[in-house]
PDB file of C-alpha atoms in Angstrom:
ATOM      1  CA  UNK A   1      10.359  29.837 -29.750  1.00 54.00           C
ATOM      2  CA  UNK A   2       7.977  29.181 -26.820  1.00 65.00           C
ATOM      3  CA  UNK A   3       8.806  30.784 -23.506  1.00 68.00           C
ATOM      4  CA  UNK A   4       8.602  28.008 -20.955  1.00 73.00           C
ATOM      5  CA  UNK A   5       9.238  30.331 -18.067  1.00 79.00           C
ATOM      6  CA  UNK A   6       5.936  32.066 -18.735  1.00 86.00           C
ATOM      7  CA  UNK A   7       2.701  31.041 -16.986  1.00 91.00           C
ATOM      8  CA  UNK A   8       0.979  28.459 -19.242  1.00 92.00           C
ATOM      9  CA  UNK A   9      -2.453  28.962 -20.731  1.00 92.00           C
ATOM     10  CA  UNK A  10      -5.018  26.363 -21.905  1.00 91.00           C
ATOM     11  CA  UNK A  11      -4.098  27.179 -25.502  1.00 91.00           C
ATOM     12  CA  UNK A  12      -0.338  26.915 -24.960  1.00 92.00           C
ATOM     13  CA  UNK A  13      -0.728  23.506 -23.276  1.00 93.00           C
ATOM     14  CA  UNK A  14      -2.961  22.171 -26.053  1.00 91.00           C
ATOM     15  CA  UNK A  15      -0.519  23.403 -28.674  1.00 92.00           C
ATOM     16  CA  UNK A  16       2.305  21.622 -26.890  1.00 92.00           C
ATOM     17  CA  UNK A  17       0.347  18.384 -26.613  1.00 93.00           C
ATOM     18  CA  UNK A  18      -0.618  18.405 -30.308  1.00 93.00           C
ATOM     19  CA  UNK A  19       2.991  19.113 -31.359  1.00 94.00           C
ATOM     20  CA  UNK A  20       4.352  16.233 -29.248  1.00 95.00           C
ATOM     21  CA  UNK A  21       1.534  13.904 -30.234  1.00 95.00           C
ATOM     22  CA  UNK A  22       2.374  14.408 -33.863  1.00 95.00           C
ATOM     23  CA  UNK A  23       6.083  13.937 -33.235  1.00 95.00           C
ATOM     24  CA  UNK A  24       5.484  10.612 -31.488  1.00 97.00           C
ATOM     25  CA  UNK A  25       2.591   9.329 -33.705  1.00 96.00           C
ATOM     26  CA  UNK A  26       4.837   7.076 -35.768  1.00 95.00           C
ATOM     27  CA  UNK A  27       6.360   5.382 -32.704  1.00 96.00           C
ATOM     28  CA  UNK A  28       3.027   5.025 -30.940  1.00 97.00           C
ATOM     29  CA  UNK A  29       1.582   3.227 -33.940  1.00 97.00           C
ATOM     30  CA  UNK A  30       4.489   0.746 -33.898  1.00 97.00           C
ATOM     31  CA  UNK A  31       4.042   0.176 -30.163  1.00 97.00           C
ATOM     32  CA  UNK A  32       0.347  -0.548 -30.578  1.00 97.00           C
ATOM     33  CA  UNK A  33       1.103  -3.083 -33.237  1.00 97.00           C
ATOM     34  CA  UNK A  34       3.761  -4.720 -31.031  1.00 97.00           C
ATOM     35  CA  UNK A  35       1.364  -4.853 -28.174  1.00 97.00           C
ATOM     36  CA  UNK A  36      -1.078  -6.857 -30.305  1.00 96.00           C
ATOM     37  CA  UNK A  37       1.612  -9.449 -30.840  1.00 97.00           C
ATOM     38  CA  UNK A  38       2.698  -9.474 -27.211  1.00 97.00           C
ATOM     39  CA  UNK A  39      -0.970  -9.893 -26.114  1.00 95.00           C
ATOM     40  CA  UNK A  40      -1.647 -12.323 -29.038  1.00 95.00           C
ATOM     41  CA  UNK A  41      -4.623 -10.222 -30.220  1.00 93.00           C
ATOM     42  CA  UNK A  42      -3.184  -9.576 -33.721  1.00 93.00           C
ATOM     43  CA  UNK A  43      -5.074 -10.701 -36.815  1.00 91.00           C
ATOM     44  CA  UNK A  44      -3.679 -14.089 -37.855  1.00 92.00           C
ATOM     45  CA  UNK A  45      -5.508 -14.478 -41.157  1.00 90.00           C
ATOM     46  CA  UNK A  46      -6.265 -10.962 -42.570  1.00 84.00           C
ATOM     47  CA  UNK A  47      -7.868 -12.330 -45.692  1.00 84.00           C
ATOM     48  CA  UNK A  48      -9.362 -15.570 -44.187  1.00 83.00           C
ATOM     49  CA  UNK A  49     -10.932 -14.720 -40.847  1.00 78.00           C
ATOM     50  CA  UNK A  50     -12.882 -17.991 -40.830  1.00 83.00           C
ATOM     51  CA  UNK A  51      -9.755 -20.089 -40.445  1.00 87.00           C
ATOM     52  CA  UNK A  52      -8.484 -21.389 -37.045  1.00 84.00           C
ATOM     53  CA  UNK A  53      -7.122 -18.617 -34.868  1.00 87.00           C
ATOM     54  CA  UNK A  54      -4.466 -20.419 -32.758  1.00 90.00           C
ATOM     55  CA  UNK A  55      -1.536 -18.115 -31.876  1.00 93.00           C
ATOM     56  CA  UNK A  56       1.544 -19.531 -30.098  1.00 93.00           C
ATOM     57  CA  UNK A  57       2.987 -17.608 -27.185  1.00 94.00           C
ATOM     58  CA  UNK A  58       6.278 -16.992 -29.011  1.00 95.00           C
ATOM     59  CA  UNK A  59       6.111 -13.191 -29.136  1.00 96.00           C
ATOM     60  CA  UNK A  60       5.134 -13.038 -25.428  1.00 96.00           C
ATOM     61  CA  UNK A  61       7.967 -15.340 -24.492  1.00 96.00           C
ATOM     62  CA  UNK A  62      10.508 -13.357 -26.528  1.00 96.00           C
ATOM     63  CA  UNK A  63       9.717 -10.134 -24.673  1.00 96.00           C
ATOM     64  CA  UNK A  64       9.354 -11.692 -21.214  1.00 94.00           C
ATOM     65  CA  UNK A  65      12.544 -13.792 -21.453  1.00 93.00           C
ATOM     66  CA  UNK A  66      14.535 -10.864 -22.854  1.00 92.00           C
ATOM     67  CA  UNK A  67      13.334  -8.640 -19.975  1.00 91.00           C
ATOM     68  CA  UNK A  68      14.003 -11.297 -17.301  1.00 89.00           C
ATOM     69  CA  UNK A  69      17.478 -11.873 -18.659  1.00 86.00           C
ATOM     70  CA  UNK A  70      18.321  -8.193 -18.253  1.00 80.00           C
ATOM     71  CA  UNK A  71      16.704  -7.682 -14.863  1.00 78.00           C
ATOM     72  CA  UNK A  72      19.601  -9.094 -12.915  1.00 73.00           C
ATOM     73  CA  UNK A  73      21.276  -5.675 -12.552  1.00 71.00           C
ATOM     74  CA  UNK A  74      21.366  -3.885  -9.270  1.00 76.00           C
ATOM     75  CA  UNK A  75      20.465  -0.179  -9.107  1.00 79.00           C
ATOM     76  CA  UNK A  76      23.339   2.185  -8.145  1.00 85.00           C
ATOM     77  CA  UNK A  77      23.290   5.688  -6.789  1.00 89.00           C
ATOM     78  CA  UNK A  78      26.186   8.022  -7.329  1.00 90.00           C
ATOM     79  CA  UNK A  79      26.884  11.436  -5.845  1.00 91.00           C
ATOM     80  CA  UNK A  80      30.122  13.225  -6.639  1.00 91.00           C
ATOM     81  CA  UNK A  81      31.928  14.609  -3.561  1.00 91.00           C
ATOM     82  CA  UNK A  82      32.232  18.389  -3.326  1.00 90.00           C
ATOM     83  CA  UNK A  83      35.981  18.141  -2.797  1.00 91.00           C
ATOM     84  CA  UNK A  84      38.727  15.504  -2.669  1.00 89.00           C
ATOM     85  CA  UNK A  85      38.839  15.478   1.138  1.00 92.00           C
ATOM     86  CA  UNK A  86      38.171  12.263   3.024  1.00 93.00           C
ATOM     87  CA  UNK A  87      35.340  13.893   4.918  1.00 93.00           C
ATOM     88  CA  UNK A  88      33.494  14.899   1.721  1.00 93.00           C
ATOM     89  CA  UNK A  89      33.960  11.348   0.293  1.00 93.00           C
ATOM     90  CA  UNK A  90      32.442   9.938   3.425  1.00 93.00           C
ATOM     91  CA  UNK A  91      29.557  12.405   3.238  1.00 94.00           C
ATOM     92  CA  UNK A  92      28.873  11.434  -0.403  1.00 95.00           C
ATOM     93  CA  UNK A  93      28.900   7.718   0.558  1.00 94.00           C
ATOM     94  CA  UNK A  94      26.301   8.400   3.317  1.00 95.00           C
ATOM     95  CA  UNK A  95      24.071  10.407   0.928  1.00 95.00           C
ATOM     96  CA  UNK A  96      24.298   7.585  -1.667  1.00 94.00           C
ATOM     97  CA  UNK A  97      23.167   5.006   0.831  1.00 94.00           C
ATOM     98  CA  UNK A  98      20.311   7.307   1.979  1.00 92.00           C
ATOM     99  CA  UNK A  99      19.082   7.876  -1.528  1.00 91.00           C
ATOM    100  CA  UNK A 100      19.303   4.233  -2.365  1.00 91.00           C
ATOM    101  CA  UNK A 101      17.188   3.290   0.710  1.00 92.00           C
ATOM    102  CA  UNK A 102      14.587   5.945  -0.147  1.00 90.00           C
ATOM    103  CA  UNK A 103      14.244   4.818  -3.753  1.00 89.00           C
ATOM    104  CA  UNK A 104      13.962   1.189  -2.722  1.00 90.00           C
ATOM    105  CA  UNK A 105      11.287   2.018  -0.177  1.00 90.00           C
ATOM    106  CA  UNK A 106       9.467   4.294  -2.627  1.00 91.00           C
ATOM    107  CA  UNK A 107       9.170   1.516  -5.233  1.00 90.00           C
ATOM    108  CA  UNK A 108       7.179  -0.629  -2.729  1.00 90.00           C
ATOM    109  CA  UNK A 109       4.390   1.932  -2.690  1.00 89.00           C
ATOM    110  CA  UNK A 110       3.528   1.275  -6.346  1.00 90.00           C
ATOM    111  CA  UNK A 111       1.330  -1.509  -7.645  1.00 90.00           C
ATOM    112  CA  UNK A 112       4.146  -2.588 -10.007  1.00 90.00           C
ATOM    113  CA  UNK A 113       7.824  -2.127  -9.114  1.00 89.00           C
ATOM    114  CA  UNK A 114       8.670   1.026 -11.131  1.00 92.00           C
ATOM    115  CA  UNK A 115      12.243   0.151 -12.035  1.00 91.00           C
ATOM    116  CA  UNK A 116      11.260  -3.326 -13.236  1.00 91.00           C
ATOM    117  CA  UNK A 117       8.373  -1.868 -15.241  1.00 93.00           C
ATOM    118  CA  UNK A 118      10.647   0.789 -16.753  1.00 93.00           C
ATOM    119  CA  UNK A 119      13.106  -1.836 -17.829  1.00 93.00           C
ATOM    120  CA  UNK A 120      10.326  -3.945 -19.443  1.00 94.00           C
ATOM    121  CA  UNK A 121       9.203  -0.868 -21.403  1.00 96.00           C
ATOM    122  CA  UNK A 122      12.790  -0.327 -22.484  1.00 95.00           C
ATOM    123  CA  UNK A 123      13.100  -3.913 -23.804  1.00 95.00           C
ATOM    124  CA  UNK A 124       9.661  -4.037 -25.386  1.00 97.00           C
ATOM    125  CA  UNK A 125       9.386  -0.498 -26.835  1.00 97.00           C
ATOM    126  CA  UNK A 126      13.081   0.351 -26.844  1.00 96.00           C
ATOM    127  CA  UNK A 127      12.160   3.453 -24.920  1.00 97.00           C
ATOM    128  CA  UNK A 128      11.219   4.072 -21.328  1.00 96.00           C
ATOM    129  CA  UNK A 129      10.053   6.900 -18.968  1.00 97.00           C
ATOM    130  CA  UNK A 130      10.385   7.407 -15.237  1.00 95.00           C
ATOM    131  CA  UNK A 131       8.400   9.911 -13.225  1.00 95.00           C
ATOM    132  CA  UNK A 132       9.698  11.410 -10.023  1.00 87.00           C
ATOM    133  CA  UNK A 133      10.389  12.462  -7.449  1.00 88.00           C
ATOM    134  CA  UNK A 134       6.712  13.145  -6.699  1.00 86.00           C
ATOM    135  CA  UNK A 135       5.838  14.120  -3.117  1.00 85.00           C
ATOM    136  CA  UNK A 136       2.739  12.361  -1.732  1.00 81.00           C
ATOM    137  CA  UNK A 137       1.788  14.972   0.896  1.00 75.00           C
ATOM    138  CA  UNK A 138      -1.749  13.429   1.117  1.00 71.00           C
ATOM    139  CA  UNK A 139      -0.249  10.212   2.600  1.00 75.00           C
ATOM    140  CA  UNK A 140       1.351  12.001   5.530  1.00 79.00           C
ATOM    141  CA  UNK A 141       0.167  10.553   8.874  1.00 80.00           C
ATOM    142  CA  UNK A 142      -2.313  12.768  10.692  1.00 81.00           C
ATOM    143  CA  UNK A 143      -1.742  13.252  14.411  1.00 83.00           C
ATOM    144  CA  UNK A 144      -4.788  12.006  16.309  1.00 85.00           C
ATOM    145  CA  UNK A 145      -6.637  14.322  18.641  1.00 86.00           C
ATOM    146  CA  UNK A 146      -7.200  13.435  22.161  1.00 83.00           C
ATOM    147  CA  UNK A 147     -10.667  11.983  22.653  1.00 84.00           C
ATOM    148  CA  UNK A 148     -11.985  12.729  26.201  1.00 84.00           C
ATOM    149  CA  UNK A 149     -14.748  10.211  25.744  1.00 82.00           C
ATOM    150  CA  UNK A 150     -12.228   7.347  25.375  1.00 83.00           C
ATOM    151  CA  UNK A 151      -9.893   5.844  27.918  1.00 85.00           C
ATOM    152  CA  UNK A 152      -6.208   6.738  28.122  1.00 83.00           C
ATOM    153  CA  UNK A 153      -5.174   3.276  26.776  1.00 85.00           C
ATOM    154  CA  UNK A 154      -7.119   3.813  23.531  1.00 87.00           C
ATOM    155  CA  UNK A 155      -5.710   7.388  23.100  1.00 84.00           C
ATOM    156  CA  UNK A 156      -2.150   6.106  23.826  1.00 83.00           C
ATOM    157  CA  UNK A 157      -2.632   3.410  21.295  1.00 87.00           C
ATOM    158  CA  UNK A 158      -3.594   5.788  18.584  1.00 87.00           C
ATOM    159  CA  UNK A 159      -0.723   8.055  19.503  1.00 88.00           C
ATOM    160  CA  UNK A 160       1.716   5.125  19.300  1.00 90.00           C
ATOM    161  CA  UNK A 161       0.374   4.136  15.872  1.00 89.00           C
ATOM    162  CA  UNK A 162       0.826   7.721  14.630  1.00 87.00           C
ATOM    163  CA  UNK A 163       4.407   7.880  15.924  1.00 88.00           C
ATOM    164  CA  UNK A 164       5.289   4.621  14.162  1.00 86.00           C
ATOM    165  CA  UNK A 165       3.711   5.753  10.905  1.00 83.00           C
ATOM    166  CA  UNK A 166       5.465   9.122  11.097  1.00 85.00           C
ATOM    167  CA  UNK A 167       8.875   7.593  11.725  1.00 84.00           C
ATOM    168  CA  UNK A 168       8.477   5.314   8.680  1.00 83.00           C
ATOM    169  CA  UNK A 169       6.706   7.837   6.431  1.00 87.00           C
ATOM    170  CA  UNK A 170       8.410   8.275   3.014  1.00 89.00           C
ATOM    171  CA  UNK A 171       6.765  11.044   0.970  1.00 89.00           C
ATOM    172  CA  UNK A 172       8.811  10.315  -2.176  1.00 91.00           C
ATOM    173  CA  UNK A 173       7.140   8.439  -5.019  1.00 91.00           C
ATOM    174  CA  UNK A 174       8.794   7.066  -8.201  1.00 93.00           C
ATOM    175  CA  UNK A 175       6.575   5.809 -10.999  1.00 94.00           C
ATOM    176  CA  UNK A 176       6.987   4.196 -14.389  1.00 95.00           C
ATOM    177  CA  UNK A 177       4.041   5.413 -16.489  1.00 96.00           C
ATOM    178  CA  UNK A 178       3.468   3.935 -19.924  1.00 97.00           C
ATOM    179  CA  UNK A 179       5.666   5.721 -22.403  1.00 97.00           C
ATOM    180  CA  UNK A 180       2.739   6.589 -24.627  1.00 97.00           C
ATOM    181  CA  UNK A 181       1.103   8.611 -21.763  1.00 97.00           C
ATOM    182  CA  UNK A 182       4.084  10.942 -21.243  1.00 97.00           C
ATOM    183  CA  UNK A 183       5.058  13.264 -24.097  1.00 97.00           C
ATOM    184  CA  UNK A 184       8.427  14.865 -24.138  1.00 96.00           C
ATOM    185  CA  UNK A 185      10.770  16.286 -26.715  1.00 95.00           C
ATOM    186  CA  UNK A 186      12.503  13.186 -28.210  1.00 95.00           C
ATOM    187  CA  UNK A 187      15.632  15.232 -29.108  1.00 93.00           C
ATOM    188  CA  UNK A 188      16.301  16.465 -25.621  1.00 92.00           C
ATOM    189  CA  UNK A 189      17.871  14.356 -22.854  1.00 92.00           C
ATOM    190  CA  UNK A 190      16.503  16.746 -20.232  1.00 90.00           C
ATOM    191  CA  UNK A 191      13.300  18.108 -21.946  1.00 90.00           C
ATOM    192  CA  UNK A 192      12.242  21.622 -20.967  1.00 92.00           C
ATOM    193  CA  UNK A 193       8.573  20.512 -20.813  1.00 94.00           C
ATOM    194  CA  UNK A 194       6.465  17.388 -20.478  1.00 96.00           C
ATOM    195  CA  UNK A 195       2.833  16.547 -20.918  1.00 96.00           C
ATOM    196  CA  UNK A 196       1.380  13.517 -19.060  1.00 96.00           C
ATOM    197  CA  UNK A 197      -2.084  12.212 -20.125  1.00 95.00           C
ATOM    198  CA  UNK A 198      -3.878  10.844 -17.035  1.00 94.00           C
ATOM    199  CA  UNK A 199      -7.300   9.169 -16.901  1.00 94.00           C
ATOM    200  CA  UNK A 200      -9.015   8.795 -13.499  1.00 94.00           C
ATOM    201  CA  UNK A 201     -12.505   8.360 -12.051  1.00 95.00           C
ATOM    202  CA  UNK A 202     -14.404  11.625 -11.662  1.00 93.00           C
ATOM    203  CA  UNK A 203     -14.580  11.331  -7.850  1.00 94.00           C
ATOM    204  CA  UNK A 204     -10.819  11.068  -7.600  1.00 93.00           C
ATOM    205  CA  UNK A 205     -10.340  14.234  -9.626  1.00 93.00           C
ATOM    206  CA  UNK A 206     -12.922  15.949  -7.469  1.00 92.00           C
ATOM    207  CA  UNK A 207     -10.953  14.988  -4.272  1.00 90.00           C
ATOM    208  CA  UNK A 208      -7.698  16.046  -5.921  1.00 88.00           C
ATOM    209  CA  UNK A 209      -8.920  19.504  -6.888  1.00 90.00           C
ATOM    210  CA  UNK A 210     -10.690  19.955  -3.498  1.00 88.00           C
ATOM    211  CA  UNK A 211      -7.506  19.193  -1.674  1.00 83.00           C
ATOM    212  CA  UNK A 212      -5.655  21.636  -3.863  1.00 83.00           C
ATOM    213  CA  UNK A 213      -8.220  24.393  -3.164  1.00 82.00           C
ATOM    214  CA  UNK A 214      -8.304  23.656   0.577  1.00 78.00           C
ATOM    215  CA  UNK A 215      -4.917  22.021   1.432  1.00 67.00           C
ATOM    216  CA  UNK A 216      -5.303  22.435   5.202  1.00 62.00           C
ATOM    217  CA  UNK A 217      -3.261  24.149   7.795  1.00 57.00           C
ATOM    218  CA  UNK A 218       0.408  24.859   7.070  1.00 56.00           C
ATOM    219  CA  UNK A 219      -0.016  24.366   3.284  1.00 60.00           C
ATOM    220  CA  UNK A 220      -0.107  27.022   0.591  1.00 62.00           C
ATOM    221  CA  UNK A 221      -3.567  27.417  -0.905  1.00 59.00           C
ATOM    222  CA  UNK A 222      -3.808  27.020  -4.715  1.00 69.00           C
ATOM    223  CA  UNK A 223      -6.336  28.829  -6.781  1.00 79.00           C
ATOM    224  CA  UNK A 224      -7.867  25.567  -8.021  1.00 85.00           C
ATOM    225  CA  UNK A 225     -11.270  24.934  -9.637  1.00 88.00           C
ATOM    226  CA  UNK A 226     -13.020  22.076  -7.883  1.00 90.00           C
ATOM    227  CA  UNK A 227     -14.139  19.513 -10.412  1.00 90.00           C
ATOM    228  CA  UNK A 228     -17.851  18.522  -9.982  1.00 90.00           C
ATOM    229  CA  UNK A 229     -18.927  15.130 -11.326  1.00 87.00           C
ATOM    230  CA  UNK A 230     -22.698  15.424 -10.833  1.00 85.00           C
ATOM    231  CA  UNK A 231     -24.352  12.033 -10.618  1.00 88.00           C
ATOM    232  CA  UNK A 232     -21.550  10.093 -12.342  1.00 89.00           C
ATOM    233  CA  UNK A 233     -18.722   9.707  -9.819  1.00 92.00           C
ATOM    234  CA  UNK A 234     -17.207   6.660 -11.621  1.00 94.00           C
ATOM    235  CA  UNK A 235     -17.094   8.093 -15.144  1.00 92.00           C
ATOM    236  CA  UNK A 236     -13.559   8.418 -16.468  1.00 92.00           C
ATOM    237  CA  UNK A 237     -12.047  11.887 -16.876  1.00 92.00           C
ATOM    238  CA  UNK A 238      -8.915  12.623 -18.829  1.00 93.00           C
ATOM    239  CA  UNK A 239      -6.612  15.434 -17.818  1.00 94.00           C
ATOM    240  CA  UNK A 240      -3.283  16.884 -18.990  1.00 95.00           C
ATOM    241  CA  UNK A 241      -0.504  17.226 -16.400  1.00 95.00           C
ATOM    242  CA  UNK A 242       1.828  19.891 -17.811  1.00 96.00           C
ATOM    243  CA  UNK A 243       5.249  20.549 -16.445  1.00 96.00           C
ATOM    244  CA  UNK A 244       8.072  23.041 -17.023  1.00 95.00           C
ATOM    245  CA  UNK A 245      10.914  23.853 -14.657  1.00 93.00           C
ATOM    246  CA  UNK A 246       8.944  26.896 -13.533  1.00 94.00           C
ATOM    247  CA  UNK A 247       5.285  25.875 -13.736  1.00 95.00           C
ATOM    248  CA  UNK A 248       2.963  22.953 -13.124  1.00 94.00           C
ATOM    249  CA  UNK A 249      -0.507  23.106 -14.632  1.00 94.00           C
ATOM    250  CA  UNK A 250      -3.418  20.625 -14.809  1.00 94.00           C
ATOM    251  CA  UNK A 251      -6.234  20.966 -17.366  1.00 94.00           C
ATOM    252  CA  UNK A 252      -9.157  18.990 -18.702  1.00 92.00           C
ATOM    253  CA  UNK A 253      -8.667  17.606 -22.280  1.00 88.00           C
ATOM    254  CA  UNK A 254     -12.255  18.232 -23.361  1.00 70.00           C
ATOM    255  CA  UNK A 255     -12.466  14.524 -24.446  1.00 59.00           C
ATOM    256  CA  UNK A 256     -14.919  13.792 -21.639  1.00 48.00           C
ATOM    257  CA  UNK A 257     -17.442  16.488 -22.422  1.00 45.00           C
ATOM    258  CA  UNK A 258     -15.623  19.231 -20.452  1.00 48.00           C
ATOM    259  CA  UNK A 259     -14.403  22.460 -21.959  1.00 58.00           C
ATOM    260  CA  UNK A 260     -10.695  21.779 -21.686  1.00 83.00           C
ATOM    261  CA  UNK A 261     -10.275  24.408 -18.929  1.00 88.00           C
ATOM    262  CA  UNK A 262      -7.280  24.656 -16.572  1.00 93.00           C
ATOM    263  CA  UNK A 263      -8.118  23.290 -13.129  1.00 93.00           C
ATOM    264  CA  UNK A 264      -5.082  24.810 -11.396  1.00 92.00           C
ATOM    265  CA  UNK A 265      -1.671  26.294 -12.093  1.00 93.00           C
ATOM    266  CA  UNK A 266       1.136  26.509  -9.523  1.00 91.00           C
ATOM    267  CA  UNK A 267       4.792  27.248  -9.323  1.00 91.00           C
ATOM    268  CA  UNK A 268       6.967  24.176  -9.772  1.00 91.00           C
ATOM    269  CA  UNK A 269       8.750  23.950  -6.373  1.00 85.00           C
ATOM    270  CA  UNK A 270      11.360  21.529  -7.696  1.00 85.00           C
ATOM    271  CA  UNK A 271      12.875  23.732 -10.375  1.00 90.00           C
ATOM    272  CA  UNK A 272      13.062  20.846 -12.856  1.00 92.00           C
ATOM    273  CA  UNK A 273      10.697  18.660 -14.961  1.00 95.00           C
ATOM    274  CA  UNK A 274       9.981  15.483 -12.866  1.00 94.00           C
ATOM    275  CA  UNK A 275      10.395  13.105 -15.819  1.00 96.00           C
ATOM    276  CA  UNK A 276      13.329  11.407 -17.491  1.00 95.00           C
ATOM    277  CA  UNK A 277      13.394   9.276 -20.570  1.00 96.00           C
ATOM    278  CA  UNK A 278      15.821   7.129 -22.542  1.00 95.00           C
ATOM    279  CA  UNK A 279      16.021   5.125 -25.764  1.00 96.00           C
ATOM    280  CA  UNK A 280      17.588   1.647 -25.621  1.00 93.00           C
ATOM    281  CA  UNK A 281      20.400   2.621 -28.037  1.00 90.00           C
ATOM    282  CA  UNK A 282      19.237   0.539 -31.002  1.00 88.00           C
ATOM    283  CA  UNK A 283      17.923   1.912 -34.286  1.00 86.00           C
ATOM    284  CA  UNK A 284      19.261   4.737 -36.495  1.00 87.00           C
ATOM    285  CA  UNK A 285      17.951   7.682 -38.400  1.00 86.00           C
ATOM    286  CA  UNK A 286      17.358   6.868 -42.078  1.00 86.00           C
ATOM    287  CA  UNK A 287      19.281   8.664 -44.783  1.00 86.00           C
ATOM    288  CA  UNK A 288      16.284  10.401 -46.396  1.00 82.00           C
ATOM    289  CA  UNK A 289      14.675  11.470 -43.191  1.00 78.00           C
ATOM    290  CA  UNK A 290      14.284  15.251 -43.127  1.00 81.00           C
ATOM    291  CA  UNK A 291      13.514  15.582 -39.362  1.00 85.00           C
ATOM    292  CA  UNK A 292      14.278  13.543 -36.283  1.00 90.00           C
ATOM    293  CA  UNK A 293      11.638  10.781 -35.962  1.00 92.00           C
ATOM    294  CA  UNK A 294      11.658   8.822 -32.712  1.00 94.00           C
ATOM    295  CA  UNK A 295      10.029   5.776 -34.337  1.00 94.00           C
ATOM    296  CA  UNK A 296      13.455   4.798 -35.840  1.00 94.00           C
ATOM    297  CA  UNK A 297      14.939   4.753 -32.321  1.00 95.00           C
ATOM    298  CA  UNK A 298      11.974   3.404 -30.449  1.00 96.00           C
ATOM    299  CA  UNK A 299      11.175   0.535 -32.768  1.00 95.00           C
ATOM    300  CA  UNK A 300       9.776  -2.348 -30.679  1.00 96.00           C
ATOM    301  CA  UNK A 301      11.710  -5.520 -30.177  1.00 96.00           C
ATOM    302  CA  UNK A 302       9.144  -7.519 -32.102  1.00 96.00           C
ATOM    303  CA  UNK A 303       8.816  -5.181 -35.086  1.00 95.00           C
ATOM    304  CA  UNK A 304      11.497  -6.741 -37.359  1.00 94.00           C
ATOM    305  CA  UNK A 305      10.098 -10.290 -36.843  1.00 95.00           C
ATOM    306  CA  UNK A 306       6.320  -9.671 -36.889  1.00 95.00           C
ATOM    307  CA  UNK A 307       5.859 -11.156 -40.377  1.00 94.00           C
ATOM    308  CA  UNK A 308       7.857 -14.174 -39.335  1.00 95.00           C
ATOM    309  CA  UNK A 309       5.836 -14.549 -36.155  1.00 95.00           C
ATOM    310  CA  UNK A 310       2.581 -14.439 -38.115  1.00 93.00           C
ATOM    311  CA  UNK A 311       3.819 -16.962 -40.653  1.00 93.00           C
ATOM    312  CA  UNK A 312       5.013 -19.292 -37.945  1.00 92.00           C
ATOM    313  CA  UNK A 313       1.575 -19.074 -36.238  1.00 93.00           C
ATOM    314  CA  UNK A 314      -0.214 -19.834 -39.556  1.00 91.00           C
ATOM    315  CA  UNK A 315       1.795 -22.973 -40.054  1.00 88.00           C
ATOM    316  CA  UNK A 316       1.276 -24.225 -36.509  1.00 78.00           C
TER     317      UNK A 316
END
């Protein structure tokens, strides 16, 4: 049994990724097929490609309407009081309202609303993933220095802007990554490890590793390897973001010409894996299945009717 409290190595991270990739391969294949129907890019006439290729929007409407019908719920936050006293109940109520406000504000920092996106994944793939809390220290407002060459009104203006930004600064981020990009143990509600596959421009990875190696005053320095992109700052680089309750490590995958080396490893300050996942509750394990296979529980909404959708499109 792997020891997740031990410091990870490049080999242990890659072994973990390959194990999880194999465990989820069947489900990912079904998701890719369902995506082709949702995006109407599936092959309508497998044996007669020269025939007309009109595809109705039926599969797209099924997923979108099903998602919209379920998105009327309102998020709730619950925190059990530490005792049965009135004071502790009031304290829990205040904490619940504070957490709710933080999560609502955090969702506005993402290009797509994370809780909406997570629900759409749950409807479409019958499985969803949420990432967080992640602390965005890099977005913290920086106090401006007094510029003697400028008048006091300009300096006061910059100071006022900083104070307003600091007062409203929320470092917490909640994200809804695509379920195929986050690999976790499908049999564990609270997985002891997670591997997130992230692709980003080379210049962004360079800045990320540079900030890790030189975090600035008041921040703990990480023994990070600064990624150099040469003359291709916009080339895509794929990394593995590996988490356990004790460790956080980032390494190259080797898919982009790199050697798959670890860029940095640090202690996990949270003490837990910052990902959660859930199945929609449909599906069941087949009788003859020897091991747990998530594809039976994460079977897309469109999977049972794909043949009917293709036949309907062929007769349109």
